[in-house]
Amino acid sequence: MQLLIFIFFYPFLWVISIMPRPIFYLVSDVFFIKLYYFIGYRKKVVYDNLKMCFPNASDSWLKQTRKAFYKHLCDLFMEMILTMNLSKSGVKKRYQLQNLSELQDILKDSSVLLVCSHYANWEWNVSINNYIEEAGYAVYQKIGNPYFDRWIKKLRNRWNTTPITQAETIKTVIENEKKGLKAVYGMVADQSPPMSKAKDWASFMGIEVPVYTGAETLARKLDLAVVFLKVSKVKRGVFQARFIPITRSGKETAAGDITRQFLDLAESQIKEQPAHYLWTHKRWKHRGKKPV
């Protein structure tokens, strides 16, 4: 059944990926109308999340931001499909790096753990490996359908990125370090852990929530440099990325420092352009449950 689902959808996705850009984004607009006005996918979740994070905002602003978010979400989904037939030169025009020299300078001395949030177009973050000589890895969670999982991995491989699971990360880093190989390990680090694994808590957007500390643990244990990837959406299909160093030596940081700095940077990014964060994600579902 999973193979049949993949076979059914793949031709449609391929056709969408080669559409002229005006038609491509027209399809996104149609998708938005259906998703927002007819399906109403998680509209209440989005509104409630925005209300929690911006408690002083007016109802009008909350609804306008929610609507803008869904338009962005539809573009994001379409741009992931666009990756199927987007060349390296094509993505370089659409995903621009503002201070690549900052990353390259750090890579002279250490491998880098590149952390980001579910913001702007995180799928295209893997295109950074088109600009560097070092190996690039993207830490990801497997998709339930193995055929779509292989498809996603293939898309990321097109831009010199090797997808690895969380379970494979430590082993991969250790093996590369033993060989003396510098590398960049990309990780989306703002997920919400289940309560069974909620050992660490911190304030995010003014709300106390459980946080994953995997990135920090990895950096401190293996002495990786940590860099925050700040991405801004300039216009439809065009993004700019900036590298913000958190530390050049993970082992020299105190417990909690890396996680706190990451959350502060992610929060600042969200406040600049709120509509570009993934508000359908139930990031704050465990608020108020911190053990006394």
mmCIF file of C-alpha atoms in Angstrom:
data_model
loop_
_atom_site.group_PDB
_atom_site.id
_atom_site.type_symbol
_atom_site.label_atom_id
_atom_site.label_comp_id
_atom_site.label_asym_id
_atom_site.label_seq_id
_atom_site.Cartn_x
_atom_site.Cartn_y
_atom_site.Cartn_z
ATOM 1 C CA MET A 1 0.000 0.000 0.000
ATOM 2 C CA GLN A 2 2.807 2.425 0.875
ATOM 3 C CA LEU A 3 4.416 1.798 -2.509
ATOM 4 C CA LEU A 4 1.098 2.400 -4.294
ATOM 5 C CA ILE A 5 0.664 5.705 -2.450
ATOM 6 C CA PHE A 6 4.139 6.787 -3.504
ATOM 7 C CA ILE A 7 3.598 5.708 -7.130
ATOM 8 C CA PHE A 8 0.302 7.614 -7.201
ATOM 9 C CA PHE A 9 1.642 10.903 -5.845
ATOM 10 C CA TYR A 10 5.131 11.010 -7.364
ATOM 11 C CA PRO A 11 4.101 11.968 -10.969
ATOM 12 C CA PHE A 12 1.997 14.869 -9.633
ATOM 13 C CA LEU A 13 4.901 16.123 -7.533
ATOM 14 C CA TRP A 14 7.286 15.906 -10.495
ATOM 15 C CA VAL A 15 4.939 17.877 -12.771
ATOM 16 C CA ILE A 16 4.560 20.577 -10.104
ATOM 17 C CA SER A 17 8.335 20.848 -9.747
ATOM 18 C CA ILE A 18 8.841 21.816 -13.411
ATOM 19 C CA MET A 19 6.017 24.350 -13.650
ATOM 20 C CA PRO A 20 6.901 27.940 -14.649
ATOM 21 C CA ARG A 21 7.237 30.021 -11.483
ATOM 22 C CA PRO A 22 4.043 32.137 -11.945
ATOM 23 C CA ILE A 23 1.966 28.964 -12.347
ATOM 24 C CA PHE A 24 3.915 27.245 -9.578
ATOM 25 C CA TYR A 25 2.986 29.911 -7.039
ATOM 26 C CA LEU A 26 -0.549 30.124 -8.404
ATOM 27 C CA VAL A 27 -0.895 26.463 -7.434
ATOM 28 C CA SER A 28 0.377 27.413 -3.980
ATOM 29 C CA ASP A 29 -2.304 30.115 -3.749
ATOM 30 C CA VAL A 30 -5.023 27.623 -4.665
ATOM 31 C CA PHE A 31 -3.640 25.178 -2.130
ATOM 32 C CA PHE A 32 -3.737 27.943 0.501
ATOM 33 C CA ILE A 33 -7.410 28.721 -0.180
ATOM 34 C CA LYS A 34 -8.367 25.078 0.230
ATOM 35 C CA LEU A 35 -6.212 24.528 3.313
ATOM 36 C CA TYR A 36 -7.159 27.747 5.101
ATOM 37 C CA TYR A 37 -10.787 28.342 4.185
ATOM 38 C CA PHE A 38 -12.140 24.842 3.583
ATOM 39 C CA ILE A 39 -9.977 22.308 5.433
ATOM 40 C CA GLY A 40 -8.986 24.631 8.280
ATOM 41 C CA TYR A 41 -5.979 22.507 9.175
ATOM 42 C CA ARG A 42 -5.000 23.236 12.818
ATOM 43 C CA LYS A 43 -6.257 26.833 12.628
ATOM 44 C CA LYS A 44 -7.156 26.819 16.315
ATOM 45 C CA VAL A 45 -3.741 25.407 17.253
ATOM 46 C CA VAL A 46 -2.028 28.175 15.294
ATOM 47 C CA TYR A 47 -4.214 30.896 16.827
ATOM 48 C CA ASP A 48 -3.699 29.569 20.362
ATOM 49 C CA ASN A 49 0.074 29.316 19.881
ATOM 50 C CA LEU A 50 0.251 32.887 18.604
ATOM 51 C CA LYS A 51 -1.935 34.106 21.457
ATOM 52 C CA MET A 52 0.324 32.424 24.032
ATOM 53 C CA CYS A 53 3.491 33.850 22.520
ATOM 54 C CA PHE A 54 2.106 37.314 21.835
ATOM 55 C CA PRO A 55 -0.388 37.822 24.706
ATOM 56 C CA ASN A 56 -0.654 41.577 24.168
ATOM 57 C CA ALA A 57 -1.416 41.353 20.444
ATOM 58 C CA SER A 58 -4.843 42.297 19.147
ATOM 59 C CA ASP A 59 -7.245 39.716 17.784
ATOM 60 C CA SER A 60 -6.918 41.367 14.370
ATOM 61 C CA TRP A 61 -3.112 41.018 14.390
ATOM 62 C CA LEU A 62 -3.325 37.391 15.502
ATOM 63 C CA LYS A 63 -5.695 36.500 12.668
ATOM 64 C CA GLN A 64 -3.669 38.410 10.071
ATOM 65 C CA THR A 65 -0.478 36.683 11.213
ATOM 66 C CA ARG A 66 -2.206 33.306 11.164
ATOM 67 C CA LYS A 67 -3.353 33.898 7.593
ATOM 68 C CA ALA A 68 0.130 34.992 6.523
ATOM 69 C CA PHE A 69 1.563 31.882 8.161
ATOM 70 C CA TYR A 70 -0.666 29.568 6.117
ATOM 71 C CA LYS A 71 0.369 31.311 2.911
ATOM 72 C CA HIS A 72 3.994 30.775 3.899
ATOM 73 C CA LEU A 73 3.312 27.152 4.864
ATOM 74 C CA CYS A 74 1.864 26.392 1.435
ATOM 75 C CA ASP A 75 4.849 28.029 -0.265
ATOM 76 C CA LEU A 76 7.160 25.983 1.943
ATOM 77 C CA PHE A 77 5.504 22.727 0.913
ATOM 78 C CA MET A 78 5.652 23.713 -2.755
ATOM 79 C CA GLU A 79 9.318 24.709 -2.496
ATOM 80 C CA MET A 80 10.153 21.315 -1.050
ATOM 81 C CA ILE A 81 8.643 19.791 -4.205
ATOM 82 C CA LEU A 82 10.572 22.313 -6.315
ATOM 83 C CA THR A 83 13.776 20.764 -4.971
ATOM 84 C CA MET A 84 13.171 17.758 -7.252
ATOM 85 C CA ASN A 85 14.304 19.743 -10.295
ATOM 86 C CA LEU A 86 16.126 22.702 -8.768
ATOM 87 C CA SER A 87 19.768 22.922 -9.840
ATOM 88 C CA LYS A 88 22.642 24.023 -7.630
ATOM 89 C CA SER A 89 22.840 27.316 -9.487
ATOM 90 C CA GLY A 90 19.082 27.697 -9.094
ATOM 91 C CA VAL A 91 19.117 27.223 -5.337
ATOM 92 C CA LYS A 92 22.068 29.607 -4.964
ATOM 93 C CA LYS A 93 19.885 32.346 -6.451
ATOM 94 C CA ARG A 94 17.076 31.548 -4.031
ATOM 95 C CA TYR A 95 19.077 30.763 -0.892
ATOM 96 C CA GLN A 96 21.800 33.337 -0.301
ATOM 97 C CA LEU A 97 24.515 33.268 2.365
ATOM 98 C CA GLN A 98 25.455 36.626 3.899
ATOM 99 C CA ASN A 99 28.603 35.715 5.861
ATOM 100 C CA LEU A 100 29.932 32.394 4.641
ATOM 101 C CA SER A 101 33.450 33.425 5.678
ATOM 102 C CA GLU A 102 32.343 33.209 9.339
ATOM 103 C CA LEU A 103 31.516 29.518 8.958
ATOM 104 C CA GLN A 104 34.625 28.796 6.906
ATOM 105 C CA ASP A 105 36.839 30.416 9.533
ATOM 106 C CA ILE A 106 35.402 28.233 12.302
ATOM 107 C CA LEU A 107 35.780 25.113 10.162
ATOM 108 C CA LYS A 108 39.541 25.663 10.052
ATOM 109 C CA ASP A 109 39.715 24.600 13.704
ATOM 110 C CA SER A 110 36.653 22.494 14.415
ATOM 111 C CA SER A 111 33.677 20.638 13.042
ATOM 112 C CA VAL A 112 30.458 22.605 13.376
ATOM 113 C CA LEU A 113 27.078 21.747 14.800
ATOM 114 C CA LEU A 114 24.748 24.034 12.832
ATOM 115 C CA VAL A 115 21.486 24.509 14.727
ATOM 116 C CA CYS A 116 18.289 26.108 13.487
ATOM 117 C CA SER A 117 14.570 26.202 14.238
ATOM 118 C CA HIS A 118 11.497 25.380 12.166
ATOM 119 C CA TYR A 119 11.641 28.777 10.546
ATOM 120 C CA ALA A 120 11.543 30.158 6.985
ATOM 121 C CA ASN A 121 12.669 27.337 4.642
ATOM 122 C CA TRP A 122 14.666 24.894 6.762
ATOM 123 C CA GLU A 123 14.564 22.291 3.971
ATOM 124 C CA TRP A 124 16.825 24.460 1.822
ATOM 125 C CA ASN A 125 19.330 24.841 4.659
ATOM 126 C CA VAL A 126 21.012 21.714 3.312
ATOM 127 C CA SER A 127 22.058 23.689 0.226
ATOM 128 C CA ILE A 128 24.775 25.313 2.371
ATOM 129 C CA ASN A 129 26.925 22.300 1.507
ATOM 130 C CA ASN A 130 27.126 23.591 -2.061
ATOM 131 C CA TYR A 131 29.354 26.372 -0.730
ATOM 132 C CA ILE A 132 31.813 24.460 1.461
ATOM 133 C CA GLU A 133 34.442 21.790 0.855
ATOM 134 C CA GLU A 134 33.821 19.924 4.115
ATOM 135 C CA ALA A 135 31.298 17.096 4.398
ATOM 136 C CA GLY A 136 27.754 18.043 5.331
ATOM 137 C CA TYR A 137 25.236 16.004 7.301
ATOM 138 C CA ALA A 138 21.576 16.683 8.055
ATOM 139 C CA VAL A 139 20.107 15.065 11.162
ATOM 140 C CA TYR A 140 16.532 14.036 10.408
ATOM 141 C CA GLN A 141 13.659 11.843 11.565
ATOM 142 C CA LYS A 142 12.622 9.000 9.308
ATOM 143 C CA ILE A 143 9.298 9.217 7.482
ATOM 144 C CA GLY A 144 6.868 6.365 8.089
ATOM 145 C CA ASN A 145 6.504 5.608 4.378
ATOM 146 C CA PRO A 146 9.912 4.135 3.368
ATOM 147 C CA TYR A 147 9.481 5.190 -0.266
ATOM 148 C CA PHE A 148 8.885 8.833 0.621
ATOM 149 C CA ASP A 149 11.725 8.549 3.139
ATOM 150 C CA ARG A 150 14.123 7.471 0.398
ATOM 151 C CA TRP A 151 12.785 10.242 -1.837
ATOM 152 C CA ILE A 152 13.483 12.906 0.814
ATOM 153 C CA LYS A 153 16.985 11.518 1.370
ATOM 154 C CA LYS A 154 17.621 11.588 -2.368
ATOM 155 C CA LEU A 155 16.542 15.237 -2.564
ATOM 156 C CA ARG A 156 18.952 16.220 0.197
ATOM 157 C CA ASN A 157 21.776 14.216 -1.355
ATOM 158 C CA ARG A 158 21.493 16.320 -4.506
ATOM 159 C CA TRP A 159 23.093 19.212 -2.645
ATOM 160 C CA ASN A 160 26.055 17.298 -1.194
ATOM 161 C CA THR A 161 24.301 16.549 2.084
ATOM 162 C CA THR A 162 24.187 13.146 3.778
ATOM 163 C CA PRO A 163 21.015 12.608 5.843
ATOM 164 C CA ILE A 164 21.589 10.770 9.139
ATOM 165 C CA THR A 165 19.203 9.840 11.912
ATOM 166 C CA GLN A 166 19.625 11.016 15.505
ATOM 167 C CA ALA A 167 20.796 7.529 16.457
ATOM 168 C CA GLU A 168 23.543 7.686 13.817
ATOM 169 C CA THR A 169 24.800 11.152 14.732
ATOM 170 C CA ILE A 170 27.240 10.423 17.564
ATOM 171 C CA LYS A 171 28.788 7.476 15.718
ATOM 172 C CA THR A 172 29.189 9.556 12.547
ATOM 173 C CA VAL A 173 30.838 12.452 14.386
ATOM 174 C CA ILE A 174 33.248 10.176 16.275
ATOM 175 C CA GLU A 175 34.264 8.335 13.098
ATOM 176 C CA ASN A 176 34.917 11.598 11.252
ATOM 177 C CA GLU A 177 36.895 13.047 14.171
ATOM 178 C CA LYS A 178 39.090 9.920 14.333
ATOM 179 C CA LYS A 179 39.851 10.389 10.640
ATOM 180 C CA GLY A 180 40.599 14.075 11.195
ATOM 181 C CA LEU A 181 37.732 15.099 8.926
ATOM 182 C CA LYS A 182 36.004 18.432 9.561
ATOM 183 C CA ALA A 183 32.274 18.468 8.857
ATOM 184 C CA VAL A 184 29.059 20.429 9.327
ATOM 185 C CA TYR A 185 26.193 18.688 11.122
ATOM 186 C CA GLY A 186 22.843 20.424 10.629
ATOM 187 C CA MET A 187 20.122 19.970 13.229
ATOM 188 C CA VAL A 188 16.655 21.465 13.762
ATOM 189 C CA ALA A 189 16.744 21.863 17.525
ATOM 190 C CA ASP A 190 13.425 23.350 18.666
ATOM 191 C CA GLN A 191 11.277 20.211 18.875
ATOM 192 C CA SER A 192 9.158 19.422 21.907
ATOM 193 C CA PRO A 193 10.197 16.226 23.735
ATOM 194 C CA PRO A 194 7.531 13.860 25.116
ATOM 195 C CA MET A 195 6.880 14.206 28.827
ATOM 196 C CA SER A 196 8.650 10.894 29.446
ATOM 197 C CA LYS A 197 11.868 12.541 28.228
ATOM 198 C CA ALA A 198 11.201 16.027 29.600
ATOM 199 C CA LYS A 199 14.213 16.315 31.889
ATOM 200 C CA ASP A 200 15.259 19.881 31.020
ATOM 201 C CA TRP A 201 13.017 22.956 30.985
ATOM 202 C CA ALA A 202 13.563 26.508 29.769
ATOM 203 C CA SER A 203 11.654 29.620 28.782
ATOM 204 C CA PHE A 204 10.819 29.851 25.095
ATOM 205 C CA MET A 205 8.740 32.806 23.896
ATOM 206 C CA GLY A 206 8.097 33.583 27.546
ATOM 207 C CA ILE A 207 6.659 30.139 28.313
ATOM 208 C CA GLU A 208 8.320 27.433 30.406
ATOM 209 C CA VAL A 209 8.561 24.297 28.252
ATOM 210 C CA PRO A 210 10.575 21.067 28.144
ATOM 211 C CA VAL A 211 13.528 21.235 25.768
ATOM 212 C CA TYR A 212 15.789 18.810 24.009
ATOM 213 C CA THR A 213 19.425 19.219 24.965
ATOM 214 C CA GLY A 214 20.819 16.760 22.444
ATOM 215 C CA ALA A 215 22.679 19.436 20.480
ATOM 216 C CA GLU A 216 24.319 20.791 23.612
ATOM 217 C CA THR A 217 25.222 17.327 24.894
ATOM 218 C CA LEU A 218 26.790 16.436 21.555
ATOM 219 C CA ALA A 219 28.765 19.678 21.355
ATOM 220 C CA ARG A 220 30.093 19.443 24.920
ATOM 221 C CA LYS A 221 30.936 15.746 24.712
ATOM 222 C CA LEU A 222 32.730 15.902 21.359
ATOM 223 C CA ASP A 223 33.942 19.517 21.600
ATOM 224 C CA LEU A 224 32.142 20.809 18.520
ATOM 225 C CA ALA A 225 31.699 24.432 17.592
ATOM 226 C CA VAL A 226 28.053 25.494 17.610
ATOM 227 C CA VAL A 227 26.616 27.995 15.140
ATOM 228 C CA PHE A 228 23.045 29.271 14.897
ATOM 229 C CA LEU A 229 21.653 29.538 11.386
ATOM 230 C CA LYS A 230 19.421 32.586 11.098
ATOM 231 C CA VAL A 231 17.301 32.528 7.944
ATOM 232 C CA SER A 232 15.119 35.379 6.682
ATOM 233 C CA LYS A 233 12.498 35.238 3.947
ATOM 234 C CA VAL A 234 13.211 38.126 1.580
ATOM 235 C CA LYS A 235 10.311 37.400 -0.739
ATOM 236 C CA ARG A 236 8.562 34.400 -2.234
ATOM 237 C CA GLY A 237 11.143 31.759 -2.976
ATOM 238 C CA VAL A 238 14.122 33.874 -1.875
ATOM 239 C CA PHE A 239 15.886 33.488 1.488
ATOM 240 C CA GLN A 240 18.983 34.890 3.148
ATOM 241 C CA ALA A 241 20.971 32.997 5.762
ATOM 242 C CA ARG A 242 23.395 34.309 8.344
ATOM 243 C CA PHE A 243 25.741 32.350 10.630
ATOM 244 C CA ILE A 244 25.774 33.421 14.293
ATOM 245 C CA PRO A 245 28.461 31.663 16.396
ATOM 246 C CA ILE A 246 27.338 30.394 19.793
ATOM 247 C CA THR A 247 30.665 28.824 20.781
ATOM 248 C CA ARG A 248 33.867 27.695 19.106
ATOM 249 C CA SER A 249 34.423 25.004 21.727
ATOM 250 C CA GLY A 250 31.541 23.044 23.176
ATOM 251 C CA LYS A 251 33.578 21.596 26.042
ATOM 252 C CA GLU A 252 34.348 25.082 27.345
ATOM 253 C CA THR A 253 30.687 25.957 27.904
ATOM 254 C CA ALA A 254 28.723 25.500 31.114
ATOM 255 C CA ALA A 255 25.713 23.197 31.228
ATOM 256 C CA GLY A 256 22.671 24.920 29.754
ATOM 257 C CA ASP A 257 24.544 27.748 28.013
ATOM 258 C CA ILE A 258 24.258 26.421 24.462
ATOM 259 C CA THR A 259 20.587 25.522 24.808
ATOM 260 C CA ARG A 260 19.754 28.916 26.342
ATOM 261 C CA GLN A 261 21.586 30.864 23.657
ATOM 262 C CA PHE A 262 19.927 28.811 20.924
ATOM 263 C CA LEU A 263 16.451 29.468 22.346
ATOM 264 C CA ASP A 264 17.173 33.191 22.695
ATOM 265 C CA LEU A 265 18.320 33.421 19.078
ATOM 266 C CA ALA A 266 15.355 31.389 17.826
ATOM 267 C CA GLU A 267 12.964 33.579 19.827
ATOM 268 C CA SER A 268 14.505 36.768 18.452
ATOM 269 C CA GLN A 269 14.188 35.414 14.924
ATOM 270 C CA ILE A 270 10.526 34.549 15.393
ATOM 271 C CA LYS A 271 9.695 38.007 16.727
ATOM 272 C CA GLU A 272 11.155 39.665 13.624
ATOM 273 C CA GLN A 273 8.792 37.877 11.211
ATOM 274 C CA PRO A 274 6.311 35.774 13.235
ATOM 275 C CA ALA A 275 4.439 34.378 10.234
ATOM 276 C CA HIS A 276 7.455 32.368 9.116
ATOM 277 C CA TYR A 277 7.620 30.039 12.131
ATOM 278 C CA LEU A 278 5.970 26.598 12.136
ATOM 279 C CA TRP A 279 2.954 27.467 14.296
ATOM 280 C CA THR A 280 1.098 24.222 13.529
ATOM 281 C CA HIS A 281 3.673 22.459 15.700
ATOM 282 C CA LYS A 282 2.348 21.947 19.264
ATOM 283 C CA ARG A 283 5.554 23.284 20.769
ATOM 284 C CA TRP A 284 3.947 24.492 24.000
ATOM 285 C CA LYS A 285 1.649 21.532 24.719
ATOM 286 C CA HIS A 286 3.491 20.614 27.956
ATOM 287 C CA ARG A 287 3.452 24.090 29.473
ATOM 288 C CA GLY A 288 2.543 24.115 33.139
ATOM 289 C CA LYS A 289 3.510 20.477 33.621
ATOM 290 C CA LYS A 290 7.000 20.979 34.999
ATOM 291 C CA PRO A 291 7.496 18.774 38.079
ATOM 292 C CA VAL A 292 7.799 20.707 41.299
#
